[in-house]
XYZ file of C-alpha atoms in Angstrom:
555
model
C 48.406 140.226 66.085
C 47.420 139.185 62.519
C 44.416 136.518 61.722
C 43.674 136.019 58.484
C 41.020 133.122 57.303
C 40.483 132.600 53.712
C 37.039 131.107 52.975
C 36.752 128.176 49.847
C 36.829 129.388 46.537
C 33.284 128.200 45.406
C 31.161 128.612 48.056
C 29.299 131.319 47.603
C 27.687 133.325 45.163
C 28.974 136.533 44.154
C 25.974 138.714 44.893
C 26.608 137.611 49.020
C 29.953 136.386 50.868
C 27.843 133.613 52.418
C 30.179 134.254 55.420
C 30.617 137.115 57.495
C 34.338 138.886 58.827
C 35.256 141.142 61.660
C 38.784 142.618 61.459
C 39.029 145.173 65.081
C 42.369 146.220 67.267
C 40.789 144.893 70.094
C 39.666 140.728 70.224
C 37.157 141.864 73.029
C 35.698 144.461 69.883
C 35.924 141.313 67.521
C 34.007 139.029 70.190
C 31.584 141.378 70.229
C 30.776 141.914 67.008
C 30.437 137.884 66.207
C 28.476 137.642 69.189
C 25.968 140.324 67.877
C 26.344 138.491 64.168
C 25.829 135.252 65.701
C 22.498 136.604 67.180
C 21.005 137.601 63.868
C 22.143 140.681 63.826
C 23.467 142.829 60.361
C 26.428 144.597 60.264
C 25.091 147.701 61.378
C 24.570 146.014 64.829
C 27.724 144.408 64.933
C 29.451 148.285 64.387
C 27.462 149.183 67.018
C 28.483 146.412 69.630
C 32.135 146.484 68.117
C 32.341 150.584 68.872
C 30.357 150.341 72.098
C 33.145 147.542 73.213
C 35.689 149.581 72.017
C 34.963 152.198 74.065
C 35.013 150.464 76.881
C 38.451 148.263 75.829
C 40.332 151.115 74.359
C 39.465 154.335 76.493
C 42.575 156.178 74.915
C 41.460 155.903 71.468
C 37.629 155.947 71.185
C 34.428 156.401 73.273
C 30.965 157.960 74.287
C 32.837 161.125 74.905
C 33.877 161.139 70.894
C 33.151 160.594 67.700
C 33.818 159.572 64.160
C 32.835 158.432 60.780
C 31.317 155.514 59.563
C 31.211 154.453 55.866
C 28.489 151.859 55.094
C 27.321 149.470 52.358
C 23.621 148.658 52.050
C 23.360 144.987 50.210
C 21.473 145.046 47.358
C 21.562 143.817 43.616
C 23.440 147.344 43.191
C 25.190 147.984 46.661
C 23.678 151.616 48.101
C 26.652 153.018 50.116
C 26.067 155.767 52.681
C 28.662 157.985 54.848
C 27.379 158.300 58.682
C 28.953 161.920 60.057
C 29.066 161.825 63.630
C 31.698 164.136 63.979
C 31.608 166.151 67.578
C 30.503 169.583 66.844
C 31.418 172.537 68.578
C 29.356 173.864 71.427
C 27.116 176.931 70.701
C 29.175 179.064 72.792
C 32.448 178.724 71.142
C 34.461 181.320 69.056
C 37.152 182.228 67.162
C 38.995 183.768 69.734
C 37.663 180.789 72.358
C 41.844 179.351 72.878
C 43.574 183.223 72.979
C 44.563 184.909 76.363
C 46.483 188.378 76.633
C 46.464 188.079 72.791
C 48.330 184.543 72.477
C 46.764 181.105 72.031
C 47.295 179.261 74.880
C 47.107 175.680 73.644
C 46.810 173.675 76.881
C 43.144 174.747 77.100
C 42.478 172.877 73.400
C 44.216 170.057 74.904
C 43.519 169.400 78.730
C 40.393 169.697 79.911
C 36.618 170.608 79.482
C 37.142 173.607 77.491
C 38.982 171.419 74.933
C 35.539 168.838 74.113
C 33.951 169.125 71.562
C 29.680 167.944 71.659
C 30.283 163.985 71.427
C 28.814 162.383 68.173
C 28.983 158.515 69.292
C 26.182 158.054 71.045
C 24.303 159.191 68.474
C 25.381 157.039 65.892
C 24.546 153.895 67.648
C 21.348 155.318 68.115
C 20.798 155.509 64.696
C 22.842 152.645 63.027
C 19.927 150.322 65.539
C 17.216 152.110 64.719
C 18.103 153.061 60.798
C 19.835 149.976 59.641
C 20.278 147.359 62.313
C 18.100 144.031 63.109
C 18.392 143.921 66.977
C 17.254 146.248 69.137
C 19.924 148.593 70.316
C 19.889 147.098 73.677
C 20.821 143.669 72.336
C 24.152 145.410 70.635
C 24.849 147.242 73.600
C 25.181 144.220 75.970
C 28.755 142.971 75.030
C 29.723 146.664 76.205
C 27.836 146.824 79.312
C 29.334 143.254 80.302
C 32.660 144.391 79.761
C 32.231 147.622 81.814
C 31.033 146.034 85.105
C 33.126 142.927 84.531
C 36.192 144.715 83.735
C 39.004 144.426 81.145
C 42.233 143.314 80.902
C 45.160 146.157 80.942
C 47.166 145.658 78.108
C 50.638 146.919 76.729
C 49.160 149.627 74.473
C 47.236 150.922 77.038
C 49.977 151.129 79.943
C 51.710 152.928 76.735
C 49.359 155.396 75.811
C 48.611 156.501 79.625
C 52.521 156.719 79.924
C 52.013 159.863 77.508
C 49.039 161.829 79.131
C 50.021 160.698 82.630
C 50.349 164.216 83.706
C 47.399 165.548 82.193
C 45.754 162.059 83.678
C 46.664 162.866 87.234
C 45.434 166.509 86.854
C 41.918 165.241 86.733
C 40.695 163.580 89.444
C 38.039 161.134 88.320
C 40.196 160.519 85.323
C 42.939 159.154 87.137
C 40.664 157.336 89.801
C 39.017 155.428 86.522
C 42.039 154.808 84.551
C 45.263 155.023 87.173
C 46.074 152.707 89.898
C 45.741 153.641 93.624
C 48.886 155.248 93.585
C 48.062 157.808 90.529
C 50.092 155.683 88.238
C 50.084 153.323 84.764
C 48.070 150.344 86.260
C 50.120 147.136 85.377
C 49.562 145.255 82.533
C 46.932 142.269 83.173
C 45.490 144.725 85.600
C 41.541 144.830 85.474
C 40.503 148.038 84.340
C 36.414 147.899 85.892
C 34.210 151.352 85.039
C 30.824 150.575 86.466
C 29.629 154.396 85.569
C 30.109 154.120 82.319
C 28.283 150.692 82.010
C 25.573 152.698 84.083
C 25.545 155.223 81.150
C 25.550 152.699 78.517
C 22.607 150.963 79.961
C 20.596 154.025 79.707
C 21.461 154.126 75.983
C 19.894 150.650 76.224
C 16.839 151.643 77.794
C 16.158 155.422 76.046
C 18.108 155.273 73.047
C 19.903 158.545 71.970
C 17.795 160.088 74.741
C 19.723 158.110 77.280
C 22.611 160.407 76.853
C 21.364 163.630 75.447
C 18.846 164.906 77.512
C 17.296 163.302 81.265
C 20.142 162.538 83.949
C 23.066 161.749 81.427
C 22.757 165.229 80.074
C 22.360 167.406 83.173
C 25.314 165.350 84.873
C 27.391 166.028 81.921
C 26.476 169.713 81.189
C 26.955 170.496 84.940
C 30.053 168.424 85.722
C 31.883 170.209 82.204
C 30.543 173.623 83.385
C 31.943 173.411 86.813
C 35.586 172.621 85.556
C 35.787 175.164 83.468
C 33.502 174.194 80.056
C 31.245 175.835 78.219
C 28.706 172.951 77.354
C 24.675 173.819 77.699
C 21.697 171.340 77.567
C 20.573 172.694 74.114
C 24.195 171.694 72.833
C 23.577 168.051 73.906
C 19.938 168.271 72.858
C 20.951 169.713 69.425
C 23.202 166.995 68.147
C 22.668 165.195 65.591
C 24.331 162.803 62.970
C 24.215 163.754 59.675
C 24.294 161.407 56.604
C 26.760 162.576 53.681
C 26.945 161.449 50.244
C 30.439 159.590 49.948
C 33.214 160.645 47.778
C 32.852 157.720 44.449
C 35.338 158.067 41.819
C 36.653 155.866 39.371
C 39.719 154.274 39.185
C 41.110 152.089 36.399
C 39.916 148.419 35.785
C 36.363 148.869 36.553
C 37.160 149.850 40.416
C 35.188 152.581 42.144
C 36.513 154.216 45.320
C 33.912 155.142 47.881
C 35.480 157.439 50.487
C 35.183 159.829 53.172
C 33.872 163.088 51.979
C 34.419 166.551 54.502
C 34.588 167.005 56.947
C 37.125 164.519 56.813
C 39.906 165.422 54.281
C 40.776 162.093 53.719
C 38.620 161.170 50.953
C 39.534 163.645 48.677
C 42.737 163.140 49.600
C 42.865 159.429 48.705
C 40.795 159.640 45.317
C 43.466 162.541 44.318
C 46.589 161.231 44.934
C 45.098 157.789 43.048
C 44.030 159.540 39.974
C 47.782 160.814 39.985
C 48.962 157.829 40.159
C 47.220 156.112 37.585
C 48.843 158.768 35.086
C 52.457 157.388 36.743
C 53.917 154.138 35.887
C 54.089 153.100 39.517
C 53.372 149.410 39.311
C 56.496 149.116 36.727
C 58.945 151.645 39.128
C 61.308 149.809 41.563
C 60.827 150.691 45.549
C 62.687 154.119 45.409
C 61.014 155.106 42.155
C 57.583 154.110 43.403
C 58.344 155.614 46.818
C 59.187 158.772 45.090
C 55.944 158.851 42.947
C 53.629 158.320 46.055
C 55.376 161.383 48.080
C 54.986 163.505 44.933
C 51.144 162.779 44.794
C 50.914 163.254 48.315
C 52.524 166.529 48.555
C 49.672 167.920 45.970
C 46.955 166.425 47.530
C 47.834 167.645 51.150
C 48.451 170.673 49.681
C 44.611 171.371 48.876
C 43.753 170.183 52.299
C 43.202 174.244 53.470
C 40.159 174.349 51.272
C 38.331 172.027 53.477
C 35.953 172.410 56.441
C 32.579 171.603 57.318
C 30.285 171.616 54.531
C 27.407 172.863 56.178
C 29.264 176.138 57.417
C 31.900 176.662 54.507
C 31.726 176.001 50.520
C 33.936 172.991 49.365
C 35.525 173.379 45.727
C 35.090 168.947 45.516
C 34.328 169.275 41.895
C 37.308 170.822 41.033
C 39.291 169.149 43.624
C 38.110 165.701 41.787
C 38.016 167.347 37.979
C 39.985 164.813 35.948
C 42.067 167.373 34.136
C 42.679 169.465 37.052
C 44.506 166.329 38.555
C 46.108 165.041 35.240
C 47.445 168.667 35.060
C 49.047 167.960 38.726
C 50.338 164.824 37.857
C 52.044 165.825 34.996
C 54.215 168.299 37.041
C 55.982 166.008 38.705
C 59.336 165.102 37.840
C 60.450 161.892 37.209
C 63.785 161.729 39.237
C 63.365 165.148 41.770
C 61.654 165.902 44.708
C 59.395 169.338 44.148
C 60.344 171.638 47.104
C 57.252 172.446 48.678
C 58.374 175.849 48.716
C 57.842 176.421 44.736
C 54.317 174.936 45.094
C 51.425 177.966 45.903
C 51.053 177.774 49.920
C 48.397 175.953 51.491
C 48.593 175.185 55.537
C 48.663 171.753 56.736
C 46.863 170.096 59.378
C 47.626 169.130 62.488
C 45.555 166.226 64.205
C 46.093 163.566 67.407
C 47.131 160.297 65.981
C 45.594 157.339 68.367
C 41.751 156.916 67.018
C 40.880 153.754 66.089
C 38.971 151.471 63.279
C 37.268 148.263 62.322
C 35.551 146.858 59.473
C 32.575 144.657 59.229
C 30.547 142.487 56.641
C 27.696 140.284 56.878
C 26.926 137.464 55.292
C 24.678 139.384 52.734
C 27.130 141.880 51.821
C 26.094 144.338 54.389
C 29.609 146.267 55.214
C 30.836 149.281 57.604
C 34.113 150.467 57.593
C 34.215 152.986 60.662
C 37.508 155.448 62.006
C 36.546 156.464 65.334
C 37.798 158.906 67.843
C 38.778 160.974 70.836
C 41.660 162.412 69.668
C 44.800 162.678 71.779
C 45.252 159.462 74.131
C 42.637 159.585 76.815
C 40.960 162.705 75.040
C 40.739 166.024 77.389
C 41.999 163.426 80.044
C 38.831 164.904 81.502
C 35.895 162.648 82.801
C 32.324 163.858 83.612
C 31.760 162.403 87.249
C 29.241 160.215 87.586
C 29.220 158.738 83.764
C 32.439 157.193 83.575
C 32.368 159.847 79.589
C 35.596 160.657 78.987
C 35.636 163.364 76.945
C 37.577 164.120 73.267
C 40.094 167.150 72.682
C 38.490 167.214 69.319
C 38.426 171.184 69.189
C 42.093 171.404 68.665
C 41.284 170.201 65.278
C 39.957 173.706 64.576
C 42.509 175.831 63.663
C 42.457 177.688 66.994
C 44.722 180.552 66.168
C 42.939 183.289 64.127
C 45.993 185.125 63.628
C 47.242 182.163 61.403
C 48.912 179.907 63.700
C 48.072 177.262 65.542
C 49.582 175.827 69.036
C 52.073 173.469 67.087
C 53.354 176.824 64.915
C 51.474 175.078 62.208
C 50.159 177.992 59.401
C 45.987 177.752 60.667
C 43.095 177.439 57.634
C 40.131 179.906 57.748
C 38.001 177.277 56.002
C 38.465 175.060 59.640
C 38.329 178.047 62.529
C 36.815 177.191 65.656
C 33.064 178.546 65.108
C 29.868 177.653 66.891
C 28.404 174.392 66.309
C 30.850 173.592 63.321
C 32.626 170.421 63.016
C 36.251 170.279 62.842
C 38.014 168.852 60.194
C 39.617 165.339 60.462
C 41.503 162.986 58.085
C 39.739 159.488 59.534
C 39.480 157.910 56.029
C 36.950 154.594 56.240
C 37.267 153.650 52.665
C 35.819 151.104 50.075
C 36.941 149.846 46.972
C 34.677 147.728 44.739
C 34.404 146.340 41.119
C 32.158 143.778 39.771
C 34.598 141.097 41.261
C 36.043 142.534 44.072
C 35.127 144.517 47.714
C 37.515 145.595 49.967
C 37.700 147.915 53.117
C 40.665 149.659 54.883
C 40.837 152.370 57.734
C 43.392 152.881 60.266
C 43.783 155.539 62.954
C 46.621 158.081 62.877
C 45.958 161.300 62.356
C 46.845 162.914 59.639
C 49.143 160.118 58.725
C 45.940 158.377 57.523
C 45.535 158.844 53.913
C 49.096 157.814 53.319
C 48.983 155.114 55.673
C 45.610 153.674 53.524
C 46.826 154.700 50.192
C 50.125 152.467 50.450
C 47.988 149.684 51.798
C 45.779 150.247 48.548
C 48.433 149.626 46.381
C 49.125 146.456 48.061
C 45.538 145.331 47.366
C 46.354 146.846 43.369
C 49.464 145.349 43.054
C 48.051 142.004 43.921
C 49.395 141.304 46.989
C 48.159 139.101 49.574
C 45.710 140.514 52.381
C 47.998 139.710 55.278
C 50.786 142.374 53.592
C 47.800 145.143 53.228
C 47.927 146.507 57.047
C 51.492 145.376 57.449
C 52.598 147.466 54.458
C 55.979 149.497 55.533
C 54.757 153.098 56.434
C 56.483 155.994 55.180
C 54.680 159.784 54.700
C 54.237 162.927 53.633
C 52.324 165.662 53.586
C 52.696 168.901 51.985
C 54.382 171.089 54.813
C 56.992 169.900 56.712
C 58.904 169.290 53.706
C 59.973 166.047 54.261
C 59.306 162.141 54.680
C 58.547 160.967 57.614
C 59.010 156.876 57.876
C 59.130 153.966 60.283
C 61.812 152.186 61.508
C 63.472 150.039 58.627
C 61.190 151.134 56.296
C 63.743 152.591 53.748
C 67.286 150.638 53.427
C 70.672 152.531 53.553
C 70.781 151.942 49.980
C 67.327 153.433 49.253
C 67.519 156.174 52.309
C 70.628 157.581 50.323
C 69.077 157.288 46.866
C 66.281 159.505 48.403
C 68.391 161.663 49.931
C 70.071 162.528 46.521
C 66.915 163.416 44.745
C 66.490 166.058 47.038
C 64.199 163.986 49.845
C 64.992 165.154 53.623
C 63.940 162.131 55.519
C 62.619 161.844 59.321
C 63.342 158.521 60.676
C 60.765 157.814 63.512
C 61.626 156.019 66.724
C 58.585 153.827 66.796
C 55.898 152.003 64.336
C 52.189 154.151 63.864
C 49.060 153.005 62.878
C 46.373 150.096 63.097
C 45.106 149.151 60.097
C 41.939 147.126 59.681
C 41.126 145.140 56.260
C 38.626 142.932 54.815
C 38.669 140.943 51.332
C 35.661 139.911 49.373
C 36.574 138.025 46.111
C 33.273 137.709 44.331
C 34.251 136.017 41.470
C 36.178 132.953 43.847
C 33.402 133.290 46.736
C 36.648 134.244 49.334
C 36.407 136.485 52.316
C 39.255 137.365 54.332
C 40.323 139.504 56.746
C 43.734 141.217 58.082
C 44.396 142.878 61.666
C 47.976 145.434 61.680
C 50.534 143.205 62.801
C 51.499 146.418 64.872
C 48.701 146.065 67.793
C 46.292 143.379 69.070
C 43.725 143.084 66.472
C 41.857 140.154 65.769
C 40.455 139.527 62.655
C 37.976 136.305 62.027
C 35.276 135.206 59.837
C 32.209 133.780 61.476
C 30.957 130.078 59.391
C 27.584 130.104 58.134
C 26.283 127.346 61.004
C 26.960 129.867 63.877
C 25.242 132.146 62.446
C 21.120 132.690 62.898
């Protein structure tokens, strides 16, 4: 569902939007964040009430149990932005070797189960988004969530999809599939009302204690004991341990006085995104037709995926981002494409890919004062480990098959594995959730979208919508098409590519993968300073709602 509101030209100054806009996949997120807005709160509170209410609305792609990455922008005569890192780390205990049995990897246990969850990272972020940035207590941002908990929510088509996948791993867990099946142990049926009165329990002692509520007292010791007894490896200290950690964001300049402020590592996507821009301004994209233009964006692509294996967690392994970002390095790149072939893979120097689960989820936020978070959340794979803690209603990620779990060099998807990103103790994995600004003296935008490692291409071809001047509404419902170093080839939706322009491909030396169904979710907001507009754009693929909240309702 799309919902786009354009504000009057004129109305507002350009130092503030006047207005503030929610764009979230879920309109119970989107209610919650105007209700927190309405209230007096920032943006920082209304990312906290959106994510809280997302975990409760969307258990497959977000929650307590996980984490993610939230990209903020501080109002100000000169706009401070900040990155948020609440990726889930590993616990203490874990090891290279942590997935391998009789000398294989066995890759149901980074999958399905405790073993495969990672130390969550979400809790803490509310925590400190309230306490660091917010107006309203945390408590005030947490209610939405708590209400929708013990009240219930309504079972919709993408969740009796997503469940469809895991079912099995679902059933395998018994207080998963008491929570999130029907009485029967199967896909509840849509309009269904999906209640989880532990996990309102758990947010309300958020509400009361803060991050406390959750890492240490009677959240922890339910959660360290119920992970331990099915098999985990989780220890008070681990939960005690965690904390966020605040990043300087990837900023680099693109043409016509635009900056790009992006994810930087742990998430690859940042990088990614300023590389394969920098290519492109040095290709005459905006001039190419569709198959030329198509065929410039794969090229780019391929090289920046390709550098992917250098990245890890910066506080366990060194990241080359200099040279990564160095102008000439990337002009040098750029000018090895060829105009009318597709580069085999093969004759570029080797570099692993990445494999991640696709279903997170985003939102975007901004105040009426310019305040502005752009936040990728995540479990992972639908419904995480498919593993809940009894007695907290926490279902937990599969975030640690992010690591490269094979230390032999492959990982469970036969997918070469990256030294820079092996499971190690307390490190965080690596991730492509890409929360991303652009801004220029006239103009701030914000796009995210879950999907794995799909996500950089997915938000790249949306930015060249916003480049190319199109109109917010196309931005998330952009055509997606991908690729990304290794497979060697391009991976697209449905109808995205013509016969025409399929065969064209084809003869430059493209092996396409059609795919049998649409991917991604793609969140947007538009601030025109110099006309005093704000708008904002849900993916036409899910149920997102996107509004702007007037001035009068508004304290």
């Amino acid at each position: 569902m799309l919902a786009t509101l354009l504000l009057l030209a004129g109305a507002v100054q350009a130092a503030q939007p006047g207005r503030a806009a929610v764009a979230t996949p879920h309109p119970s997120a989107t209610v919650a964040g105007l209700e927190t807005l309405a209230q007096g709160g920032n943006a920082f509170d209304a990312a906290v009430a959106i994510s809280a209410a997302l975990a409760v609305a969307e258990p497959y792609g977000s929650g307590l149990g996980g984490g993610g990455f939230f990209l903020l922008r501080q109002a100000g005569e000169k706009p401070v932005y900040r990155f948020l890192d609440a990726r889930e780390r590993a616990p203490l205990a874990a090891h290279p070797r942590l997935y391998v049995r009789d000398g294989k990897v066995d890759p149901a246990l980074s999958l399905d189960g405790p073993l495969a969850a990672a130390i969550p990272g979400l809790p803490a972020a509310l925590a400190d988004l309230a306490g660091h940035y917010g107006r309203l207590p945390l408590a005030d941002s947490l209610t939405p969530a708590i209400r929708l908990a013990r009240d219930g929510i309504s079972v919709d088509r993408i969740y009796r999809e997503r469940a469809s996948w895991r079912l099995s791993s679902m059933r395998d867990d018994r207080e998963t599939a008491r929570l999130f099946l029907d009485d029967k142990g199967e896909v509840p049926e849509e309009f269904s009302l999906l209640r989880q009165p532990e996990l309102a329990n758990t947010l309300e002692r958020m509400a009361r204690y803060g991050k406390a509520g959750f890492y240490s007292g009677p959240t922890a010791e339910k959660m360290v004991e119920g992970v331990n007894a099915a098999g985990g490896i989780w220890s008070l200290r681990d939960l005690a341990d965690y904390k966020t950690v605040e990043r300087q964001p990837i900023r680099f300049p693109l043409a016509d006085g635009r900056e790009l402020i992006g994810a930087p590592p742990p998430s690859a996507g940042g990088i990614a995104l300023a590389q394969s821009l920098a290519m492109l301004q040095e290709l005459p994209w905006r001039k190419a037709d569709r198959v030329q233009r198509t065929h410039y964006v794969v090229e780019v692509l391929r090289r920046a995926y390709r550098d992917r294996s250098l990245l890890g967690d910066p506080d366990f392994v060194a990241i080359p981002q200099t040279k990564l970002l160095d102008t000439d390095y990337l002009k040098k790149l750029a000018s090895g494409i060829d105009v009318r072939r597709a580069t085999p893979s093969s004759s570029l120097p080797p570099s692993p890919p990445l494999h991640e689960g696709e279903h997170t989820t985003h939102f975007a936020v901004i105040d009426k004062d310019g305040n502005a978070v752009a936040a990728t959340l995540s479990i992972n794979l639908p419904f995480g480990a498919a593993f809940t803690v009894p007695g907290t209603g926490v279902l937990l990620n599969d975030e640690m098959d992010d690591f490269a779990t094979n230390p032999e060099g492959a990982n469970a998807y036969g997918l070469a594995a990256s030294q820079a990103n092996a499971v190690g103790s307390g490190k965080r994995p690596l991730s492509s959730m890409s929360p991303t600004f652009i801004e220029s003296d006239q103009e701030f935008t914000a796009f995210g979208t879950p999907g794995g490692s799909r996500i950089p291409s997915m938000v790249l071809l949306s930015v060249l919508e916003y480049l190319d001047g199109q109109p917010v509404s196309r931005w998330p419902a952009v055509a997606r098409y991908h690729h990304q170093y290794l497979p060697d080839q391009i991976e697209h939706e449905p109808g995205a590519f013509s016969s025409s322009e399929s065969a064209e491909l084809q003869a430059r030396g493209y092996s396409l993968k059609p795919l049998t169904r649409n991917y991604g979710n793609q969140q947007v907001l538009f601030w025109n300073k110099a006309k005093g507009s704000l708008e904002a754009a849900s993916d036409p693929r899910g149920l997102g709602l996107s509004e702007v909240l007037e001035v009068e309702k508004m304290k």
